[in-house]
Amino acid sequence: MTHVRKRVVLTAATAVLGGVLATTPSMAAPAGAGGDAALKTTYVHVWGPAKISAAYLNAHGKQWQSQNYTMPRPANTARVKLQCWNNGDGGKAQVQIKDMTLNRVLAGSGFQPCDWKPHYAVSNYYTGHQIRVLLKVKGKAHTVDVTAERGY
């Protein structure tokens, strides 16, 4: 089955299941809880923050890569947090999650301004796969904090 067909089938199944759950009072969310209460993902720290200095980034083509790592169980989501600051000179940074087993980038934050606000890349995690964090900087390089988290 092609990816498009699978996606259509999964979307239809999700819509049908959502309708059934919404009409079943015994399975409804408790009163006072938000409608998305059961859908929240809990994130737990895996490693970091790794402080990548401006000097390192300038010496390495404004890029950095973590070592390959495997998420401890339970984990079904990988999330990487990026924080940096630019002293008002317009520097930007991007973080990506790369699955080294499949050799493809699973998610990215896009280039975000270095304003010390946390920016995230979030992806599904395939149990047992090796993943790696990629960091790229545009403009003047500044020290960047990168933190990896797992979700379940």
mmCIF file with all atom_site columns, C-alpha atoms in Angstrom:
data_model
loop_
_atom_site.group_PDB
_atom_site.id
_atom_site.type_symbol
_atom_site.label_atom_id
_atom_site.label_alt_id
_atom_site.label_comp_id
_atom_site.label_asym_id
_atom_site.label_entity_id
_atom_site.label_seq_id
_atom_site.pdbx_PDB_ins_code
_atom_site.Cartn_x
_atom_site.Cartn_y
_atom_site.Cartn_z
_atom_site.occupancy
_atom_site.B_iso_or_equiv
_atom_site.pdbx_formal_charge
_atom_site.auth_seq_id
_atom_site.auth_comp_id
_atom_site.auth_asym_id
_atom_site.auth_atom_id
_atom_site.pdbx_PDB_model_num
ATOM 1   C CA . MET A 1 1   ? 0.000   0.000  0.000  1.00 0.00 ? 1   MET A CA 1
ATOM 2   C CA . THR A 1 2   ? 1.409   3.400  -0.858 1.00 0.00 ? 2   THR A CA 1
ATOM 3   C CA . HIS A 1 3   ? 2.039   6.068  1.759  1.00 0.00 ? 3   HIS A CA 1
ATOM 4   C CA . VAL A 1 4   ? -0.851  8.160  0.445  1.00 0.00 ? 4   VAL A CA 1
ATOM 5   C CA . ARG A 1 5   ? -3.300  5.266  0.765  1.00 0.00 ? 5   ARG A CA 1
ATOM 6   C CA . LYS A 1 6   ? -2.067  4.469  4.277  1.00 0.00 ? 6   LYS A CA 1
ATOM 7   C CA . ARG A 1 7   ? -2.455  8.106  5.285  1.00 0.00 ? 7   ARG A CA 1
ATOM 8   C CA . VAL A 1 8   ? -6.025  8.233  3.913  1.00 0.00 ? 8   VAL A CA 1
ATOM 9   C CA . VAL A 1 9   ? -6.955  4.986  5.685  1.00 0.00 ? 9   VAL A CA 1
ATOM 10  C CA . LEU A 1 10  ? -5.433  6.162  8.976  1.00 0.00 ? 10  LEU A CA 1
ATOM 11  C CA . THR A 1 11  ? -7.195  9.527  8.726  1.00 0.00 ? 11  THR A CA 1
ATOM 12  C CA . ALA A 1 12  ? -10.549 7.838  8.100  1.00 0.00 ? 12  ALA A CA 1
ATOM 13  C CA . ALA A 1 13  ? -10.012 5.365  10.943 1.00 0.00 ? 13  ALA A CA 1
ATOM 14  C CA . THR A 1 14  ? -9.055  8.177  13.309 1.00 0.00 ? 14  THR A CA 1
ATOM 15  C CA . ALA A 1 15  ? -12.162 10.164 12.375 1.00 0.00 ? 15  ALA A CA 1
ATOM 16  C CA . VAL A 1 16  ? -14.417 7.134  12.917 1.00 0.00 ? 16  VAL A CA 1
ATOM 17  C CA . LEU A 1 17  ? -12.767 6.245  16.226 1.00 0.00 ? 17  LEU A CA 1
ATOM 18  C CA . GLY A 1 18  ? -12.975 9.869  17.380 1.00 0.00 ? 18  GLY A CA 1
ATOM 19  C CA . GLY A 1 19  ? -16.704 9.920  16.623 1.00 0.00 ? 19  GLY A CA 1
ATOM 20  C CA . VAL A 1 20  ? -17.265 6.679  18.534 1.00 0.00 ? 20  VAL A CA 1
ATOM 21  C CA . LEU A 1 21  ? -15.309 7.897  21.563 1.00 0.00 ? 21  LEU A CA 1
ATOM 22  C CA . ALA A 1 22  ? -17.120 11.229 21.577 1.00 0.00 ? 22  ALA A CA 1
ATOM 23  C CA . THR A 1 23  ? -20.504 9.510  21.715 1.00 0.00 ? 23  THR A CA 1
ATOM 24  C CA . THR A 1 24  ? -19.521 7.013  24.416 1.00 0.00 ? 24  THR A CA 1
ATOM 25  C CA . PRO A 1 25  ? -20.085 8.686  27.804 1.00 0.00 ? 25  PRO A CA 1
ATOM 26  C CA . SER A 1 26  ? -18.087 6.134  29.790 1.00 0.00 ? 26  SER A CA 1
ATOM 27  C CA . MET A 1 27  ? -14.941 6.931  27.812 1.00 0.00 ? 27  MET A CA 1
ATOM 28  C CA . ALA A 1 28  ? -15.326 10.694 27.797 1.00 0.00 ? 28  ALA A CA 1
ATOM 29  C CA . ALA A 1 29  ? -12.775 12.875 29.584 1.00 0.00 ? 29  ALA A CA 1
ATOM 30  C CA . PRO A 1 30  ? -13.598 13.659 33.220 1.00 0.00 ? 30  PRO A CA 1
ATOM 31  C CA . ALA A 1 31  ? -15.573 16.806 33.908 1.00 0.00 ? 31  ALA A CA 1
ATOM 32  C CA . GLY A 1 32  ? -13.366 19.855 34.248 1.00 0.00 ? 32  GLY A CA 1
ATOM 33  C CA . ALA A 1 33  ? -10.567 18.337 32.179 1.00 0.00 ? 33  ALA A CA 1
ATOM 34  C CA . GLY A 1 34  ? -9.727  19.923 28.856 1.00 0.00 ? 34  GLY A CA 1
ATOM 35  C CA . GLY A 1 35  ? -10.767 18.025 25.750 1.00 0.00 ? 35  GLY A CA 1
ATOM 36  C CA . ASP A 1 36  ? -7.114  17.298 24.972 1.00 0.00 ? 36  ASP A CA 1
ATOM 37  C CA . ALA A 1 37  ? -6.246  16.062 28.475 1.00 0.00 ? 37  ALA A CA 1
ATOM 38  C CA . ALA A 1 38  ? -5.706  12.479 27.315 1.00 0.00 ? 38  ALA A CA 1
ATOM 39  C CA . LEU A 1 39  ? -3.573  13.603 24.360 1.00 0.00 ? 39  LEU A CA 1
ATOM 40  C CA . LYS A 1 40  ? -0.827  15.408 26.312 1.00 0.00 ? 40  LYS A CA 1
ATOM 41  C CA . THR A 1 41  ? 2.683   14.075 25.896 1.00 0.00 ? 41  THR A CA 1
ATOM 42  C CA . THR A 1 42  ? 4.978   14.014 28.908 1.00 0.00 ? 42  THR A CA 1
ATOM 43  C CA . TYR A 1 43  ? 8.578   14.970 28.133 1.00 0.00 ? 43  TYR A CA 1
ATOM 44  C CA . VAL A 1 44  ? 11.574  13.767 30.149 1.00 0.00 ? 44  VAL A CA 1
ATOM 45  C CA . HIS A 1 45  ? 15.141  15.087 29.947 1.00 0.00 ? 45  HIS A CA 1
ATOM 46  C CA . VAL A 1 46  ? 17.579  12.779 28.085 1.00 0.00 ? 46  VAL A CA 1
ATOM 47  C CA . TRP A 1 47  ? 20.741  14.923 27.785 1.00 0.00 ? 47  TRP A CA 1
ATOM 48  C CA . GLY A 1 48  ? 21.869  18.520 27.754 1.00 0.00 ? 48  GLY A CA 1
ATOM 49  C CA . PRO A 1 49  ? 21.918  21.347 27.738 1.00 0.00 ? 49  PRO A CA 1
ATOM 50  C CA . ALA A 1 50  ? 24.963  21.092 25.529 1.00 0.00 ? 50  ALA A CA 1
ATOM 51  C CA . LYS A 1 51  ? 26.556  24.532 25.236 1.00 0.00 ? 51  LYS A CA 1
ATOM 52  C CA . ILE A 1 52  ? 27.976  25.005 21.753 1.00 0.00 ? 52  ILE A CA 1
ATOM 53  C CA . SER A 1 53  ? 30.202  28.072 21.761 1.00 0.00 ? 53  SER A CA 1
ATOM 54  C CA . ALA A 1 54  ? 30.369  30.723 19.056 1.00 0.00 ? 54  ALA A CA 1
ATOM 55  C CA . ALA A 1 55  ? 34.074  29.928 18.632 1.00 0.00 ? 55  ALA A CA 1
ATOM 56  C CA . TYR A 1 56  ? 33.296  26.264 17.901 1.00 0.00 ? 56  TYR A CA 1
ATOM 57  C CA . LEU A 1 57  ? 30.539  27.183 15.423 1.00 0.00 ? 57  LEU A CA 1
ATOM 58  C CA . ASN A 1 58  ? 32.770  29.678 13.600 1.00 0.00 ? 58  ASN A CA 1
ATOM 59  C CA . ALA A 1 59  ? 35.576  27.103 13.352 1.00 0.00 ? 59  ALA A CA 1
ATOM 60  C CA . HIS A 1 60  ? 33.245  24.339 12.060 1.00 0.00 ? 60  HIS A CA 1
ATOM 61  C CA . GLY A 1 61  ? 31.254  26.049 9.311  1.00 0.00 ? 61  GLY A CA 1
ATOM 62  C CA . LYS A 1 62  ? 28.492  27.231 11.688 1.00 0.00 ? 62  LYS A CA 1
ATOM 63  C CA . GLN A 1 63  ? 27.333  23.634 12.210 1.00 0.00 ? 63  GLN A CA 1
ATOM 64  C CA . TRP A 1 64  ? 27.345  21.094 15.039 1.00 0.00 ? 64  TRP A CA 1
ATOM 65  C CA . GLN A 1 65  ? 26.254  17.445 15.329 1.00 0.00 ? 65  GLN A CA 1
ATOM 66  C CA . SER A 1 66  ? 25.631  15.366 18.412 1.00 0.00 ? 66  SER A CA 1
ATOM 67  C CA . GLN A 1 67  ? 26.757  11.784 18.653 1.00 0.00 ? 67  GLN A CA 1
ATOM 68  C CA . ASN A 1 68  ? 24.260  9.082  17.706 1.00 0.00 ? 68  ASN A CA 1
ATOM 69  C CA . TYR A 1 69  ? 22.053  8.056  20.593 1.00 0.00 ? 69  TYR A CA 1
ATOM 70  C CA . THR A 1 70  ? 19.094  5.759  21.275 1.00 0.00 ? 70  THR A CA 1
ATOM 71  C CA . MET A 1 71  ? 16.198  6.926  23.427 1.00 0.00 ? 71  MET A CA 1
ATOM 72  C CA . PRO A 1 72  ? 15.618  5.007  26.639 1.00 0.00 ? 72  PRO A CA 1
ATOM 73  C CA . ARG A 1 73  ? 12.236  3.310  26.928 1.00 0.00 ? 73  ARG A CA 1
ATOM 74  C CA . PRO A 1 74  ? 9.431   4.278  27.111 1.00 0.00 ? 74  PRO A CA 1
ATOM 75  C CA . ALA A 1 75  ? 9.675   6.757  24.256 1.00 0.00 ? 75  ALA A CA 1
ATOM 76  C CA . ASN A 1 76  ? 7.507   7.416  21.229 1.00 0.00 ? 76  ASN A CA 1
ATOM 77  C CA . THR A 1 77  ? 8.461   11.061 20.611 1.00 0.00 ? 77  THR A CA 1
ATOM 78  C CA . ALA A 1 78  ? 11.814  12.796 20.271 1.00 0.00 ? 78  ALA A CA 1
ATOM 79  C CA . ARG A 1 79  ? 12.029  16.519 21.031 1.00 0.00 ? 79  ARG A CA 1
ATOM 80  C CA . VAL A 1 80  ? 15.032  18.825 20.855 1.00 0.00 ? 80  VAL A CA 1
ATOM 81  C CA . LYS A 1 81  ? 15.056  22.267 22.449 1.00 0.00 ? 81  LYS A CA 1
ATOM 82  C CA . LEU A 1 82  ? 17.178  25.107 21.095 1.00 0.00 ? 82  LEU A CA 1
ATOM 83  C CA . GLN A 1 83  ? 17.968  28.321 22.984 1.00 0.00 ? 83  GLN A CA 1
ATOM 84  C CA . CYS A 1 84  ? 20.331  31.084 21.932 1.00 0.00 ? 84  CYS A CA 1
ATOM 85  C CA . TRP A 1 85  ? 20.709  34.843 22.104 1.00 0.00 ? 85  TRP A CA 1
ATOM 86  C CA . ASN A 1 86  ? 22.131  37.272 19.560 1.00 0.00 ? 86  ASN A CA 1
ATOM 87  C CA . ASN A 1 87  ? 22.726  40.625 21.265 1.00 0.00 ? 87  ASN A CA 1
ATOM 88  C CA . GLY A 1 88  ? 20.438  42.249 18.689 1.00 0.00 ? 88  GLY A CA 1
ATOM 89  C CA . ASP A 1 89  ? 22.528  41.444 15.605 1.00 0.00 ? 89  ASP A CA 1
ATOM 90  C CA . GLY A 1 90  ? 19.947  39.200 13.905 1.00 0.00 ? 90  GLY A CA 1
ATOM 91  C CA . GLY A 1 91  ? 21.570  35.795 14.349 1.00 0.00 ? 91  GLY A CA 1
ATOM 92  C CA . LYS A 1 92  ? 19.375  32.724 13.755 1.00 0.00 ? 92  LYS A CA 1
ATOM 93  C CA . ALA A 1 93  ? 19.703  29.027 14.527 1.00 0.00 ? 93  ALA A CA 1
ATOM 94  C CA . GLN A 1 94  ? 18.019  25.810 13.426 1.00 0.00 ? 94  GLN A CA 1
ATOM 95  C CA . VAL A 1 95  ? 17.925  22.402 15.074 1.00 0.00 ? 95  VAL A CA 1
ATOM 96  C CA . GLN A 1 96  ? 17.010  19.139 13.313 1.00 0.00 ? 96  GLN A CA 1
ATOM 97  C CA . ILE A 1 97  ? 16.414  15.544 14.386 1.00 0.00 ? 97  ILE A CA 1
ATOM 98  C CA . LYS A 1 98  ? 18.007  13.007 12.047 1.00 0.00 ? 98  LYS A CA 1
ATOM 99  C CA . ASP A 1 99  ? 17.245  9.282  12.125 1.00 0.00 ? 99  ASP A CA 1
ATOM 100 C CA . MET A 1 100 ? 20.603  7.676  11.383 1.00 0.00 ? 100 MET A CA 1
ATOM 101 C CA . THR A 1 101 ? 19.028  4.239  10.882 1.00 0.00 ? 101 THR A CA 1
ATOM 102 C CA . LEU A 1 102 ? 16.858  5.573  8.029  1.00 0.00 ? 102 LEU A CA 1
ATOM 103 C CA . ASN A 1 103 ? 19.423  8.268  7.109  1.00 0.00 ? 103 ASN A CA 1
ATOM 104 C CA . ARG A 1 104 ? 16.814  11.026 6.869  1.00 0.00 ? 104 ARG A CA 1
ATOM 105 C CA . VAL A 1 105 ? 15.863  14.182 8.736  1.00 0.00 ? 105 VAL A CA 1
ATOM 106 C CA . LEU A 1 106 ? 12.646  13.587 10.699 1.00 0.00 ? 106 LEU A CA 1
ATOM 107 C CA . ALA A 1 107 ? 11.932  17.119 11.943 1.00 0.00 ? 107 ALA A CA 1
ATOM 108 C CA . GLY A 1 108 ? 13.359  20.598 12.148 1.00 0.00 ? 108 GLY A CA 1
ATOM 109 C CA . SER A 1 109 ? 12.660  23.861 13.889 1.00 0.00 ? 109 SER A CA 1
ATOM 110 C CA . GLY A 1 110 ? 13.364  26.048 10.867 1.00 0.00 ? 110 GLY A CA 1
ATOM 111 C CA . PHE A 1 111 ? 15.673  29.007 11.344 1.00 0.00 ? 111 PHE A CA 1
ATOM 112 C CA . GLN A 1 112 ? 14.509  30.805 14.484 1.00 0.00 ? 112 GLN A CA 1
ATOM 113 C CA . PRO A 1 113 ? 15.709  34.126 15.897 1.00 0.00 ? 113 PRO A CA 1
ATOM 114 C CA . CYS A 1 114 ? 18.170  33.925 18.762 1.00 0.00 ? 114 CYS A CA 1
ATOM 115 C CA . ASP A 1 115 ? 15.963  35.597 21.365 1.00 0.00 ? 115 ASP A CA 1
ATOM 116 C CA . TRP A 1 116 ? 16.517  33.202 24.300 1.00 0.00 ? 116 TRP A CA 1
ATOM 117 C CA . LYS A 1 117 ? 13.020  31.791 23.827 1.00 0.00 ? 117 LYS A CA 1
ATOM 118 C CA . PRO A 1 118 ? 12.953  27.994 23.543 1.00 0.00 ? 118 PRO A CA 1
ATOM 119 C CA . HIS A 1 119 ? 12.378  26.653 20.022 1.00 0.00 ? 119 HIS A CA 1
ATOM 120 C CA . TYR A 1 120 ? 11.597  22.976 19.393 1.00 0.00 ? 120 TYR A CA 1
ATOM 121 C CA . ALA A 1 121 ? 11.871  20.238 16.791 1.00 0.00 ? 121 ALA A CA 1
ATOM 122 C CA . VAL A 1 122 ? 9.482   17.353 17.544 1.00 0.00 ? 122 VAL A CA 1
ATOM 123 C CA . SER A 1 123 ? 9.229   13.999 15.762 1.00 0.00 ? 123 SER A CA 1
ATOM 124 C CA . ASN A 1 124 ? 7.903   10.494 16.172 1.00 0.00 ? 124 ASN A CA 1
ATOM 125 C CA . TYR A 1 125 ? 10.542  8.137  17.524 1.00 0.00 ? 125 TYR A CA 1
ATOM 126 C CA . TYR A 1 126 ? 10.967  4.609  16.226 1.00 0.00 ? 126 TYR A CA 1
ATOM 127 C CA . THR A 1 127 ? 12.048  2.277  19.038 1.00 0.00 ? 127 THR A CA 1
ATOM 128 C CA . GLY A 1 128 ? 15.656  1.189  18.754 1.00 0.00 ? 128 GLY A CA 1
ATOM 129 C CA . HIS A 1 129 ? 16.620  3.680  16.035 1.00 0.00 ? 129 HIS A CA 1
ATOM 130 C CA . GLN A 1 130 ? 19.770  5.757  16.361 1.00 0.00 ? 130 GLN A CA 1
ATOM 131 C CA . ILE A 1 131 ? 19.112  9.486  16.154 1.00 0.00 ? 131 ILE A CA 1
ATOM 132 C CA . ARG A 1 132 ? 21.361  12.536 15.984 1.00 0.00 ? 132 ARG A CA 1
ATOM 133 C CA . VAL A 1 133 ? 20.824  16.258 16.573 1.00 0.00 ? 133 VAL A CA 1
ATOM 134 C CA . LEU A 1 134 ? 21.996  18.698 13.896 1.00 0.00 ? 134 LEU A CA 1
ATOM 135 C CA . LEU A 1 135 ? 22.502  22.415 14.577 1.00 0.00 ? 135 LEU A CA 1
ATOM 136 C CA . LYS A 1 136 ? 22.988  25.122 11.945 1.00 0.00 ? 136 LYS A CA 1
ATOM 137 C CA . VAL A 1 137 ? 23.513  28.849 12.494 1.00 0.00 ? 137 VAL A CA 1
ATOM 138 C CA . LYS A 1 138 ? 22.856  31.754 10.115 1.00 0.00 ? 138 LYS A CA 1
ATOM 139 C CA . GLY A 1 139 ? 24.332  35.211 10.572 1.00 0.00 ? 139 GLY A CA 1
ATOM 140 C CA . LYS A 1 140 ? 26.761  35.923 13.393 1.00 0.00 ? 140 LYS A CA 1
ATOM 141 C CA . ALA A 1 141 ? 27.333  32.833 15.563 1.00 0.00 ? 141 ALA A CA 1
ATOM 142 C CA . HIS A 1 142 ? 26.538  32.941 19.277 1.00 0.00 ? 142 HIS A CA 1
ATOM 143 C CA . THR A 1 143 ? 26.604  30.346 22.052 1.00 0.00 ? 143 THR A CA 1
ATOM 144 C CA . VAL A 1 144 ? 23.686  27.911 21.680 1.00 0.00 ? 144 VAL A CA 1
ATOM 145 C CA . ASP A 1 145 ? 22.103  25.540 24.228 1.00 0.00 ? 145 ASP A CA 1
ATOM 146 C CA . VAL A 1 146 ? 20.706  22.263 22.862 1.00 0.00 ? 146 VAL A CA 1
ATOM 147 C CA . THR A 1 147 ? 18.692  19.824 25.012 1.00 0.00 ? 147 THR A CA 1
ATOM 148 C CA . ALA A 1 148 ? 17.250  16.427 24.017 1.00 0.00 ? 148 ALA A CA 1
ATOM 149 C CA . GLU A 1 149 ? 14.013  15.077 25.534 1.00 0.00 ? 149 GLU A CA 1
ATOM 150 C CA . ARG A 1 150 ? 11.895  11.974 25.075 1.00 0.00 ? 150 ARG A CA 1
ATOM 151 C CA . GLY A 1 151 ? 8.143   11.899 25.094 1.00 0.00 ? 151 GLY A CA 1
ATOM 152 C CA . TYR A 1 152 ? 5.738   9.157  26.105 1.00 0.00 ? 152 TYR A CA 1
#
